PDB file of C-alpha atoms in Angstrom:
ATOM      1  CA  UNK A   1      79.159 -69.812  58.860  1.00 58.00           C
ATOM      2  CA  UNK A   2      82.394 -69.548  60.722  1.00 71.00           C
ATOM      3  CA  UNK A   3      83.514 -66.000  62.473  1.00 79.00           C
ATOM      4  CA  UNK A   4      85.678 -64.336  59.713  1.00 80.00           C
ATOM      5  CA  UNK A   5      82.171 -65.115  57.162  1.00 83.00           C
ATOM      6  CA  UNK A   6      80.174 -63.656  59.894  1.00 88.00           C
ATOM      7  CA  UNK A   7      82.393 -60.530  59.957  1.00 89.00           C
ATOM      8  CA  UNK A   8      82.570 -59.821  56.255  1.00 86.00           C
ATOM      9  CA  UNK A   9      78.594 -60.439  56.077  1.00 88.00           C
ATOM     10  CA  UNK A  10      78.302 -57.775  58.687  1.00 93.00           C
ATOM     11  CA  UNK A  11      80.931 -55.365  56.734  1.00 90.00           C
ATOM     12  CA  UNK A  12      78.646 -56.201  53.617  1.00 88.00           C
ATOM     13  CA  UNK A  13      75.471 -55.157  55.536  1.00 92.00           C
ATOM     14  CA  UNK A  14      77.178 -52.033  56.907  1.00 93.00           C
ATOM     15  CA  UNK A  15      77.970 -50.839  53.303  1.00 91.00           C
ATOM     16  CA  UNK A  16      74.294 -51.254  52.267  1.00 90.00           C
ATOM     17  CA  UNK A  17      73.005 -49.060  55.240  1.00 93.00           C
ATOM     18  CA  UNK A  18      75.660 -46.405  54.686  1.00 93.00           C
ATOM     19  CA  UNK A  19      74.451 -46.350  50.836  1.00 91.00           C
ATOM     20  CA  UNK A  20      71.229 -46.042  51.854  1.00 92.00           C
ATOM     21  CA  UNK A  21      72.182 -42.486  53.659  1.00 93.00           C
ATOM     22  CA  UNK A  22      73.213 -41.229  50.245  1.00 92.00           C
ATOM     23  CA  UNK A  23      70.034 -39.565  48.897  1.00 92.00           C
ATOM     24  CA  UNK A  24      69.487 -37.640  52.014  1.00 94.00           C
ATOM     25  CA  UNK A  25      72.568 -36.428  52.911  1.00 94.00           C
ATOM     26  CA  UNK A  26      73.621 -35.529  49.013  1.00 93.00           C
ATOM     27  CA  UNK A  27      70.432 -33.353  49.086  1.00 94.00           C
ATOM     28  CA  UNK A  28      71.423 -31.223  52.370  1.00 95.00           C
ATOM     29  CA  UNK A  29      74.135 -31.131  51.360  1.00 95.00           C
ATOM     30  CA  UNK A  30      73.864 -29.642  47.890  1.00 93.00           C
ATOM     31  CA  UNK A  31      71.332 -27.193  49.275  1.00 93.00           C
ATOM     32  CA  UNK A  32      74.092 -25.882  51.394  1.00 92.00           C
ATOM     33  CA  UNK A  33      77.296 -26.004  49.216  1.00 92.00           C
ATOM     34  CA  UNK A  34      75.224 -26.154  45.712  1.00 91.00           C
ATOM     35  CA  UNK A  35      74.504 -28.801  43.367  1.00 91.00           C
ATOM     36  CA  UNK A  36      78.228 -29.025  41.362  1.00 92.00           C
ATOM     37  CA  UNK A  37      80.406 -28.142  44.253  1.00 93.00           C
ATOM     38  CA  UNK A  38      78.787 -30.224  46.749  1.00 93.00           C
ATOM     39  CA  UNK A  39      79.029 -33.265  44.723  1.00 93.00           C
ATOM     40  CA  UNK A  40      82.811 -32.240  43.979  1.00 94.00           C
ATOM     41  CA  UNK A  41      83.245 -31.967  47.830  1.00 95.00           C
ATOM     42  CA  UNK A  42      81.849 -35.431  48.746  1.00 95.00           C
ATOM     43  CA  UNK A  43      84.027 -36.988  46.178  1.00 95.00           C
ATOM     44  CA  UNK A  44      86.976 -35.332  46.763  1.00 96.00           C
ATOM     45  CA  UNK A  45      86.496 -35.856  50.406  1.00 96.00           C
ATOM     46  CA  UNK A  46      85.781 -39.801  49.469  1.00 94.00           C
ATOM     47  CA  UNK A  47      89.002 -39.952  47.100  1.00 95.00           C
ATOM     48  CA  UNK A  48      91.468 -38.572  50.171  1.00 95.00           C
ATOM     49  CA  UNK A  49      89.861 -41.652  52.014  1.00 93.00           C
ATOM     50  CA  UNK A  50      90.036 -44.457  49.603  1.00 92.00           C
ATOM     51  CA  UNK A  51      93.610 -43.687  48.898  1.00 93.00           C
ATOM     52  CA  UNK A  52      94.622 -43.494  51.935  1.00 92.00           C
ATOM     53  CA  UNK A  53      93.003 -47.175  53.081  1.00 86.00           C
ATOM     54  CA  UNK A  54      93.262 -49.023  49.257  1.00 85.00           C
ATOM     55  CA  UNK A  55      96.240 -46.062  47.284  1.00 89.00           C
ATOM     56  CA  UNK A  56      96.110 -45.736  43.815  1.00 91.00           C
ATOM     57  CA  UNK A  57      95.840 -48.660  41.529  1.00 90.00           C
ATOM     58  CA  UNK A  58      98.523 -49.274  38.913  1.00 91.00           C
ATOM     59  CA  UNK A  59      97.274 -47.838  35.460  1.00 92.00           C
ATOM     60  CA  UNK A  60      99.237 -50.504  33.490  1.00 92.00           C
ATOM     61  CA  UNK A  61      97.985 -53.235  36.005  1.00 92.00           C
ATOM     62  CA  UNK A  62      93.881 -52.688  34.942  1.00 93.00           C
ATOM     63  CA  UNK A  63      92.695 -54.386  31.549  1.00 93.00           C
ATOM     64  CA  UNK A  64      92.377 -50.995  28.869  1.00 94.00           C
ATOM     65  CA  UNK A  65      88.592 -51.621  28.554  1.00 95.00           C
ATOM     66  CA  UNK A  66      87.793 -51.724  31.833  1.00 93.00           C
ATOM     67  CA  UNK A  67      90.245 -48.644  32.964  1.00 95.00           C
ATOM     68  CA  UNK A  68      88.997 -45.903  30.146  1.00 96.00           C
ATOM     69  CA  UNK A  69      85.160 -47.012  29.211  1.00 96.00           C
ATOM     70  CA  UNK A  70      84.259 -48.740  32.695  1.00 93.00           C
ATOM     71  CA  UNK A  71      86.285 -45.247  34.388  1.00 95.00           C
ATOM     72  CA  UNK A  72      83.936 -43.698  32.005  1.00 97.00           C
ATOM     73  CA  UNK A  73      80.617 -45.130  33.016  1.00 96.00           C
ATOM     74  CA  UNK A  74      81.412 -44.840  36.954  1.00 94.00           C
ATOM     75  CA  UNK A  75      82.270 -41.429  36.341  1.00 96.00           C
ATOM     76  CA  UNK A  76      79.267 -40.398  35.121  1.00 97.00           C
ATOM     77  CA  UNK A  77      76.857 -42.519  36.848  1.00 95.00           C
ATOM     78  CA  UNK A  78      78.190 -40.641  39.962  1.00 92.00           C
ATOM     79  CA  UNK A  79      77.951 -37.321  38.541  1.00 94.00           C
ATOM     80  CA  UNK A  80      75.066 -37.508  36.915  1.00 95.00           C
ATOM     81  CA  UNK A  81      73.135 -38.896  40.194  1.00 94.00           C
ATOM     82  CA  UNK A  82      74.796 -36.469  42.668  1.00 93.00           C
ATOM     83  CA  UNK A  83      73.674 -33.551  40.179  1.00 93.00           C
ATOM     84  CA  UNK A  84      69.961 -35.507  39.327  1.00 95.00           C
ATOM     85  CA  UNK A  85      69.573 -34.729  43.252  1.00 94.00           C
ATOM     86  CA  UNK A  86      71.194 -31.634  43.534  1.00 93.00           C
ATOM     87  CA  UNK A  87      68.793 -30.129  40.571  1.00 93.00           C
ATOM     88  CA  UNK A  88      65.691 -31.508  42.381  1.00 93.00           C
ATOM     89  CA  UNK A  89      63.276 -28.394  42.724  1.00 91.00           C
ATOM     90  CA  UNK A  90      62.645 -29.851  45.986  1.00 91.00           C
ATOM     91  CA  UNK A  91      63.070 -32.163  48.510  1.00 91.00           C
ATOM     92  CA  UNK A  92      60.509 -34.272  48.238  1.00 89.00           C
ATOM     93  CA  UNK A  93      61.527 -34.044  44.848  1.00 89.00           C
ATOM     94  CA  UNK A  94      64.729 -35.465  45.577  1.00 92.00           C
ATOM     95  CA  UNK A  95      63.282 -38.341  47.069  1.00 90.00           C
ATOM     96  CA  UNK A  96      61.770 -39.709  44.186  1.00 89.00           C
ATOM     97  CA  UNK A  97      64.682 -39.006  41.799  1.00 91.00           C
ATOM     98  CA  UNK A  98      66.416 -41.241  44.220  1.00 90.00           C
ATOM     99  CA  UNK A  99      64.146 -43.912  43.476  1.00 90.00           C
ATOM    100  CA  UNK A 100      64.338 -43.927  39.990  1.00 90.00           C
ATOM    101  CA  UNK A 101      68.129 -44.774  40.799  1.00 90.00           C
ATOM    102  CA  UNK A 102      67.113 -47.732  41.860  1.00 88.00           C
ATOM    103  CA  UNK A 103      65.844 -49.339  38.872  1.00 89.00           C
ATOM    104  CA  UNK A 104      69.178 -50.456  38.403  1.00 88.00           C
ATOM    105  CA  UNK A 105      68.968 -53.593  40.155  1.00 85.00           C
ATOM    106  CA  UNK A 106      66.352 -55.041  37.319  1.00 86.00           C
ATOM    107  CA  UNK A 107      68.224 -52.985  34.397  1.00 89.00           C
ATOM    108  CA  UNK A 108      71.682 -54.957  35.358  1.00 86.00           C
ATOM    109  CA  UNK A 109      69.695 -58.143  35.238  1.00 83.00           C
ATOM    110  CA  UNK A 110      68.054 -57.686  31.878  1.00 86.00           C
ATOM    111  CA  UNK A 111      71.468 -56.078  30.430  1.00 88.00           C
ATOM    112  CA  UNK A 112      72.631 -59.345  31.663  1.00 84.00           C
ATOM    113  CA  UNK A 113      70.736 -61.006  28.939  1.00 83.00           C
ATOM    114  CA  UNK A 114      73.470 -59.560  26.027  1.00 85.00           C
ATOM    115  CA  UNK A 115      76.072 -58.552  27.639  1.00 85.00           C
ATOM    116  CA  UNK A 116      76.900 -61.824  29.973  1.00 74.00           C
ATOM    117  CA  UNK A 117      74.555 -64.370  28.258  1.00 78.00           C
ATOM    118  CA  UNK A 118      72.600 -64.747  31.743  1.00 75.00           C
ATOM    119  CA  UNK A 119      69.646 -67.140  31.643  1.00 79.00           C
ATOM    120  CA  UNK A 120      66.657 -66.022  32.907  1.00 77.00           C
ATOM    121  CA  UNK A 121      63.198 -67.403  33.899  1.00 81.00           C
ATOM    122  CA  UNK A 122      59.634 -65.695  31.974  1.00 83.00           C
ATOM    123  CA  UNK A 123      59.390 -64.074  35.666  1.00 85.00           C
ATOM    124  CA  UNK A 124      61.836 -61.214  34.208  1.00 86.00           C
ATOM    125  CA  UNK A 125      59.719 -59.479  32.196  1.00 90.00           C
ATOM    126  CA  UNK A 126      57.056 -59.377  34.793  1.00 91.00           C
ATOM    127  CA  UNK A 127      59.407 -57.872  37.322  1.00 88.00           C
ATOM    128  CA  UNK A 128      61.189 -55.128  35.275  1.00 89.00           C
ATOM    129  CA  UNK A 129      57.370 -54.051  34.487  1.00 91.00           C
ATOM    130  CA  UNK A 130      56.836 -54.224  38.531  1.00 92.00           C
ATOM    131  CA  UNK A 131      59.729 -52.190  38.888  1.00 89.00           C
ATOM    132  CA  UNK A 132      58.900 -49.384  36.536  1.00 88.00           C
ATOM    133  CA  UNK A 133      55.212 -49.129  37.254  1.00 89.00           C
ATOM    134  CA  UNK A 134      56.228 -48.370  40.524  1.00 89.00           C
ATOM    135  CA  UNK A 135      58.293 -45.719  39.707  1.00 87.00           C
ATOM    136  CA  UNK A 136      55.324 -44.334  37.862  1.00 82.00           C
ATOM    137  CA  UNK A 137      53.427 -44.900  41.186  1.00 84.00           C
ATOM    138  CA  UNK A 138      56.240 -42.491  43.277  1.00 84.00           C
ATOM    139  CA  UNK A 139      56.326 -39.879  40.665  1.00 78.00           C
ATOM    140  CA  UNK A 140      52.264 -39.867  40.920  1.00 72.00           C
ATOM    141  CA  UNK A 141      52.003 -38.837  44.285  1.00 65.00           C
ATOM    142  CA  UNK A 142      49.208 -38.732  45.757  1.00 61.00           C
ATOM    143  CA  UNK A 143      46.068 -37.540  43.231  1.00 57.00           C
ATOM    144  CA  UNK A 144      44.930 -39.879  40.857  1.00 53.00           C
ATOM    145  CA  UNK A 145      47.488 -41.243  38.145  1.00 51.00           C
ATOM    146  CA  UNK A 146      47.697 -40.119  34.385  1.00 57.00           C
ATOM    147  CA  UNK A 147      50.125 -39.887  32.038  1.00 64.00           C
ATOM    148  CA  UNK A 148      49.960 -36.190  31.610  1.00 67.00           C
ATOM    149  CA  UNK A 149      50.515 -35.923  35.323  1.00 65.00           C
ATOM    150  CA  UNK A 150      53.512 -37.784  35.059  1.00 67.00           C
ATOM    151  CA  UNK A 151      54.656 -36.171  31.454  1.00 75.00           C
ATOM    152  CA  UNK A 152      54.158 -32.660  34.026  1.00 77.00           C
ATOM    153  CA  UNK A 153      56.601 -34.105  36.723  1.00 74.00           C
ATOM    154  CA  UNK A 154      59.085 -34.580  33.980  1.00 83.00           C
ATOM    155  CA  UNK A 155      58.584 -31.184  32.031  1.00 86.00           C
ATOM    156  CA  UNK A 156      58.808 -29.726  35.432  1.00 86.00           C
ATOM    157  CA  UNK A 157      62.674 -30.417  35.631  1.00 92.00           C
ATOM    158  CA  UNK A 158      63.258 -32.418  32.534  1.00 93.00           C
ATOM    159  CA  UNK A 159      67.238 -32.441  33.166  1.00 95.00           C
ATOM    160  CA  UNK A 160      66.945 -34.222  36.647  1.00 94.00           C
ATOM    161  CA  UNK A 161      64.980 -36.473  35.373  1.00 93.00           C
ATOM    162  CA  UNK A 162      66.772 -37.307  32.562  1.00 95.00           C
ATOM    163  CA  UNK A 163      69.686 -37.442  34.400  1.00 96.00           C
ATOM    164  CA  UNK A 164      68.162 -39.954  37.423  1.00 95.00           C
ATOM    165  CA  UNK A 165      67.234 -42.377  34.266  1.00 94.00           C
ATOM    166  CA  UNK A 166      70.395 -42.113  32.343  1.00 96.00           C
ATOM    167  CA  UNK A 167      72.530 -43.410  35.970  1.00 96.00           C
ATOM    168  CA  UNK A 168      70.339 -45.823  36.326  1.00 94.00           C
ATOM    169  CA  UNK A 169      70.782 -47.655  33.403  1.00 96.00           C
ATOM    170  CA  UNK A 170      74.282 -46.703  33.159  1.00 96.00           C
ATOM    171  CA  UNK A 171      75.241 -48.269  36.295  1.00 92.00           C
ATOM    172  CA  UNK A 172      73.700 -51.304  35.203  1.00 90.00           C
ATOM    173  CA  UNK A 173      75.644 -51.166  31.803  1.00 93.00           C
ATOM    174  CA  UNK A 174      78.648 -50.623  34.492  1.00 92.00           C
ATOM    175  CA  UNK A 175      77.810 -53.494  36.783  1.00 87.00           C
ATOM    176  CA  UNK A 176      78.060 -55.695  33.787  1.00 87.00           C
ATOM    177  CA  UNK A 177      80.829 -54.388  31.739  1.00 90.00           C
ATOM    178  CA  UNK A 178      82.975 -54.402  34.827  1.00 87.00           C
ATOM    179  CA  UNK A 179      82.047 -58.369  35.580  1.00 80.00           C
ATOM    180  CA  UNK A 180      83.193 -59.237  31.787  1.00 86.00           C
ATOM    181  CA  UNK A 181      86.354 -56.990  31.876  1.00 90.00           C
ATOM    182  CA  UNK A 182      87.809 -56.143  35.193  1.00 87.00           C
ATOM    183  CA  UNK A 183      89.430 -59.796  35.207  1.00 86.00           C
ATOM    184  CA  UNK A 184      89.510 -59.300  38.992  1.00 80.00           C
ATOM    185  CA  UNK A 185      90.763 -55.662  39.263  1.00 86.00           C
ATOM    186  CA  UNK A 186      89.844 -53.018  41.258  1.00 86.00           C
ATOM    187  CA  UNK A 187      90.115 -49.388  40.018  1.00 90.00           C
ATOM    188  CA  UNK A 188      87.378 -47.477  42.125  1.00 90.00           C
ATOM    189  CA  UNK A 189      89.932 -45.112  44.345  1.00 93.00           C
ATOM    190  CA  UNK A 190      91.185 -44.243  40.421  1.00 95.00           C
ATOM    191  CA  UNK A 191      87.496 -43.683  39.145  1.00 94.00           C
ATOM    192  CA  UNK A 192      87.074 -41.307  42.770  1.00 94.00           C
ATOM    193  CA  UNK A 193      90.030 -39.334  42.005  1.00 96.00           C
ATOM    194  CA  UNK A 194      88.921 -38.716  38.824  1.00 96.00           C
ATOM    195  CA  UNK A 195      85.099 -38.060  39.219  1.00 96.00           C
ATOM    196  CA  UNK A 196      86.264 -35.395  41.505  1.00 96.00           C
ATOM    197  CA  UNK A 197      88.300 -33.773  39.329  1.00 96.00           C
ATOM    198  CA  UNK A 198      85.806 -33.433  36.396  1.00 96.00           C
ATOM    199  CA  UNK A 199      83.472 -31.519  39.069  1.00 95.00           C
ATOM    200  CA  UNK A 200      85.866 -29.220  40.045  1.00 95.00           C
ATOM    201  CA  UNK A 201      86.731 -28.976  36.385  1.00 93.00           C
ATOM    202  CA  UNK A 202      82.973 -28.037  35.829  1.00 90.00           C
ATOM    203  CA  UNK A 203      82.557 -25.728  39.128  1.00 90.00           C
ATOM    204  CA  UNK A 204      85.673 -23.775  37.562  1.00 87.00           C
ATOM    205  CA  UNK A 205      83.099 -23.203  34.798  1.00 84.00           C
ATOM    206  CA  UNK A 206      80.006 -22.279  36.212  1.00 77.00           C
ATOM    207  CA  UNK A 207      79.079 -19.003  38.554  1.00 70.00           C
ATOM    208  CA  UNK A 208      78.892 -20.522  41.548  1.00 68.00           C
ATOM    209  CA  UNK A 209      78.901 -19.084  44.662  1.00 71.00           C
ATOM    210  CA  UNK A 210      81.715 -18.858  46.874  1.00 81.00           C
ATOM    211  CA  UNK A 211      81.891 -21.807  48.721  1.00 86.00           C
ATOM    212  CA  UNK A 212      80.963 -21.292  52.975  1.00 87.00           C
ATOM    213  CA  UNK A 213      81.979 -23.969  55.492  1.00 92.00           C
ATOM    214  CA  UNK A 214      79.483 -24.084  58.406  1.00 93.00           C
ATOM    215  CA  UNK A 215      80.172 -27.032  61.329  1.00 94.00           C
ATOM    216  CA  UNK A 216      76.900 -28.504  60.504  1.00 93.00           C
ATOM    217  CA  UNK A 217      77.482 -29.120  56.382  1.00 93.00           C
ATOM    218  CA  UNK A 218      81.298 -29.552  57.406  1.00 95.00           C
ATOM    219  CA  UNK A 219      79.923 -32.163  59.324  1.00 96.00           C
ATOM    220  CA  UNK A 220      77.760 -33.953  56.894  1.00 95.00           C
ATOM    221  CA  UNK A 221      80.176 -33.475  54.278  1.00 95.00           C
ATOM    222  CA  UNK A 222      82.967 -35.535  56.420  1.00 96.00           C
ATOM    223  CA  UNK A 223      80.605 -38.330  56.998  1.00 95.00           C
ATOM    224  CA  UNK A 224      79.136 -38.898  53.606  1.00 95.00           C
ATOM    225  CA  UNK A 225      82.417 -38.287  52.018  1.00 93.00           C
ATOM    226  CA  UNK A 226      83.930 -41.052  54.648  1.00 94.00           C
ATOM    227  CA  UNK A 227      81.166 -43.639  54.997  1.00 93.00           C
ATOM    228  CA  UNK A 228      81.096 -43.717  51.152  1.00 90.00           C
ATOM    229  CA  UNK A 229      84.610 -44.811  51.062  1.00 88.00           C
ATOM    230  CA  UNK A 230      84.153 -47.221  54.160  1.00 90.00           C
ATOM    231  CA  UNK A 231      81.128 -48.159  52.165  1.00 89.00           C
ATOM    232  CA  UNK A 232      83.307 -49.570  48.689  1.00 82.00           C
ATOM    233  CA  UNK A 233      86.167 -51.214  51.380  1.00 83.00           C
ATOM    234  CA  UNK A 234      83.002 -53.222  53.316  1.00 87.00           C
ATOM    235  CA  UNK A 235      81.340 -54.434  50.145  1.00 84.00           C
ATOM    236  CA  UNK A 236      83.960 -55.760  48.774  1.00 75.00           C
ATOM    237  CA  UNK A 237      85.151 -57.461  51.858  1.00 78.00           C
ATOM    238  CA  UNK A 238      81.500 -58.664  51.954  1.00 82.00           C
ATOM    239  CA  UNK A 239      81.275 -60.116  48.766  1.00 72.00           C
ATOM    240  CA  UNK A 240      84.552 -61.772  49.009  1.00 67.00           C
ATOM    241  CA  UNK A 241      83.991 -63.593  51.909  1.00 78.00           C
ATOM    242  CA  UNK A 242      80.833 -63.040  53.368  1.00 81.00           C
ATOM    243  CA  UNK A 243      77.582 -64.389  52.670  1.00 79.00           C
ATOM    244  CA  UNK A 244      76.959 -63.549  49.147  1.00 67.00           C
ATOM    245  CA  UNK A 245      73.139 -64.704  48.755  1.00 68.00           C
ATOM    246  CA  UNK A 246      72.765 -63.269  51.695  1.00 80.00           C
ATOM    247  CA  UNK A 247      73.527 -59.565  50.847  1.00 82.00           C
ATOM    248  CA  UNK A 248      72.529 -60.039  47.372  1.00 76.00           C
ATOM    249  CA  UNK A 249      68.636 -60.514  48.983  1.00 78.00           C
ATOM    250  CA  UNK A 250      69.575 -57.431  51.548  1.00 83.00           C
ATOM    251  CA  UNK A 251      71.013 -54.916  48.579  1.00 82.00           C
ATOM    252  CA  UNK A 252      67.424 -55.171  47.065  1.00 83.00           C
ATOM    253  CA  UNK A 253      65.749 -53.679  50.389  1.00 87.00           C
ATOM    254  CA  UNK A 254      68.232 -50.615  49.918  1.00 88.00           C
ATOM    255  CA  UNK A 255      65.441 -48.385  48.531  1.00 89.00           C
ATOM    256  CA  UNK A 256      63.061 -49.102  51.606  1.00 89.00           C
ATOM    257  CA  UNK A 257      66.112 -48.387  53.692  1.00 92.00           C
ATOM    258  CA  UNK A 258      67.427 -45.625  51.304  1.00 92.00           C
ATOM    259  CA  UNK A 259      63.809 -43.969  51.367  1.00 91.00           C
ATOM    260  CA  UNK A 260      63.361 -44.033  54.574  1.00 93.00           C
ATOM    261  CA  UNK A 261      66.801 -42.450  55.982  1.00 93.00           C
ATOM    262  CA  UNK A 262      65.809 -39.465  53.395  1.00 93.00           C
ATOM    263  CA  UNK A 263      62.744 -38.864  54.608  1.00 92.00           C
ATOM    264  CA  UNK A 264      63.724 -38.534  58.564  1.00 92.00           C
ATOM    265  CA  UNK A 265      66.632 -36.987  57.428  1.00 94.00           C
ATOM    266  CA  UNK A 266      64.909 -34.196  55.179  1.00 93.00           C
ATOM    267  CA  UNK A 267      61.965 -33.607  57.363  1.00 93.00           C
ATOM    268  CA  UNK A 268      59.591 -35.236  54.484  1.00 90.00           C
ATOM    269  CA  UNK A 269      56.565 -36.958  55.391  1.00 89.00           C
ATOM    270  CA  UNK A 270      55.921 -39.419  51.819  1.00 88.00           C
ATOM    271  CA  UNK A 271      52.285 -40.666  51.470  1.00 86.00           C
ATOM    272  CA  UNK A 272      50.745 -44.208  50.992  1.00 88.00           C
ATOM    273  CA  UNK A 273      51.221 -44.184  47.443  1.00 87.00           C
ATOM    274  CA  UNK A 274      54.677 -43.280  47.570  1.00 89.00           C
ATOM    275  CA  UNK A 275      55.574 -45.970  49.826  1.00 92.00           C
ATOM    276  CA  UNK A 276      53.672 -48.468  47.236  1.00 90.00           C
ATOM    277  CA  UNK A 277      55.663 -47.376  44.796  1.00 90.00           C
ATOM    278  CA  UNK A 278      59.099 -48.374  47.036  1.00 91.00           C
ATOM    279  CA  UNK A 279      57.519 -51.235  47.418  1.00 92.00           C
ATOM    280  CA  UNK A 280      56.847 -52.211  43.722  1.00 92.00           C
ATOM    281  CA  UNK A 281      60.206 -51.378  42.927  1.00 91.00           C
ATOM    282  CA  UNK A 282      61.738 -53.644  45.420  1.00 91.00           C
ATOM    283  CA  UNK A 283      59.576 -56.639  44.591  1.00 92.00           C
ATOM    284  CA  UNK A 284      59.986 -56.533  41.232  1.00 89.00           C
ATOM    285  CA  UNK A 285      63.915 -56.384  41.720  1.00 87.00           C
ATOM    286  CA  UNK A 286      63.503 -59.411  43.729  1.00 89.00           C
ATOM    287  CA  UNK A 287      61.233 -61.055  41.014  1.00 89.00           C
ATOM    288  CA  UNK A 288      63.866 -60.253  38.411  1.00 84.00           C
ATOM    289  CA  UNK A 289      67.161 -61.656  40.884  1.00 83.00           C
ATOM    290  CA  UNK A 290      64.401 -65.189  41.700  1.00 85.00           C
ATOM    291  CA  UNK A 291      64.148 -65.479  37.764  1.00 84.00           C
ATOM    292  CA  UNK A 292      68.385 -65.589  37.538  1.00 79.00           C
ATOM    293  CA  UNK A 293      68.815 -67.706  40.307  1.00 74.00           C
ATOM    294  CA  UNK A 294      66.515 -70.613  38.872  1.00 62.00           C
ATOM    295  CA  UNK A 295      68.219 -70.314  35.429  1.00 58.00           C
ATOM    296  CA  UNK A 296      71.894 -69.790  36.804  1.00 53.00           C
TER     297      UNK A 296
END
């Protein structure tokens, strides 16, 4: 692997850590600003960035489908997850909302079935179940599992919930729309601009409180808003020129990572079984990307 591989492998692996800061930092930060104006401040703040380092793609330039119902799906995978958070009754809360996120991974894989026509080995099935049992296994906590314990988690804040399952699977309907109709093209500074104007569109609706810059949320607002732009410009310098299989194996550990950031971050202290759980999720991601790579 020459220099300029090296490099772009390294941009690639920077994007997955500063991903993996998301959960944490949209929490504090929706505590402080609120759940609808905080998320419209990150994305504003990311929009500013990404059109100042990529501008504005050319309407007329990106393929119809992907511009209006791939612009779609972005935009509301990102608002429903930044609200999912935001709505958590608590932090610890928030943590394992964030998990259920990341079943994406194994949804793209078995949308990839219909949408793309992807082979895949029996070892699918077995994953995806690996991945949701141990989302079951986070949402447990720490008493002994039943369904009427978990049914109570959800009744307990059925819209976060809702919403943390709905971005899930419709980033993975995203992830594989965009590979059949982008043809190559790039709109993501466009989808920005406009997820942050259908939050303020939203805040203009609701009675929210008058919005108070202190240096510390200033602060995290700047870097989350920032490192998620830097974020989309490494990964896609990554995956153009890096070491694909490579960062396609490191992605997977990004709810370990993701998990982990959160928790120092938010002063939680997760048991055993939640950590399990992370676990589960990640292996059977793996298990699911293992059965696509045999059949590819």
């Amino acid at each position: 692997m020459d220099s300029s591989s090296q490099r772009a492998t390294l941009f690639g692996l920077l994007a997955i850590l500063l991903w993996s800061t998301s959960v944490g930092l949209l929490r504090s930060i929706s505590e402080q600003f609120g759940p609808v104006s905080g998320a419209a401040l990150i994305y504003t703040v990311s929009a500013v960035c990404l059109c100042l380092a990529r501008g504005l793609p050319k309407i007329r330039e990106l393929p119809p489908r992907y511009l209006w119902i791939g612009g779609a799906l972005f935009v509301t995978y990102e608002i429903f997850l930044a609200l999912a958070i935001g709505l958590a009754h608590s932090r610890s809360q928030s943590l394992e909302l964030g998990m259920i996120n990341y079943l994406w991974p194994s949804l793209t894989i078995v949308l990839a079935l219909f949408i793309n026509q992807q082979r895949a080995g029996l070892w699918l099935w077995p994953g995806l179940a690996l991945s949701l049992a141990g989302i079951i296994r986070v949402m447990k906590g720490d008493g002994a599992w039943s369904p009427a314990q978990m049914g109570q988690n959800i009744v307990d804040n059925p819209l976060a919930y809702g919403l943390a399952f709905a971005a899930a699977l419709i980033w993975a309907l995203y992830c594989n729309l965009t590979r059949r109709w982008s043809l190559g093209k790039n709109g993501v500074s466009l989808f920005f601009c406009a997820t942050a104007l259908v939050l303020w569109g939203k805040y203009s609706f609701v009675n929210a409180a008058p919005l108070h810059f202190t240096f510390s949320a200033t602060l995290q607002l700047l870097f989350m808003g920032v490192s998620t732009a830097v974020a989309y410009s490494a990964w896609n310098a990554g995956i153009q020129r890096g070491n694909m299989a490579l960062l396609a194996t490191a992605s997977y550990f990004t709810p370990v990572l993701s998990a982990f950031i959160a928790s120092l971050w938010l002063g939680l202290h997760p048991g055993w079984p939640f950590w399990q759980g992370v676990a589960m999720v990640v292996g059977g991601s793996l298990l699911c990307w293992l059965a696509t790579r045999r059949h590819g």
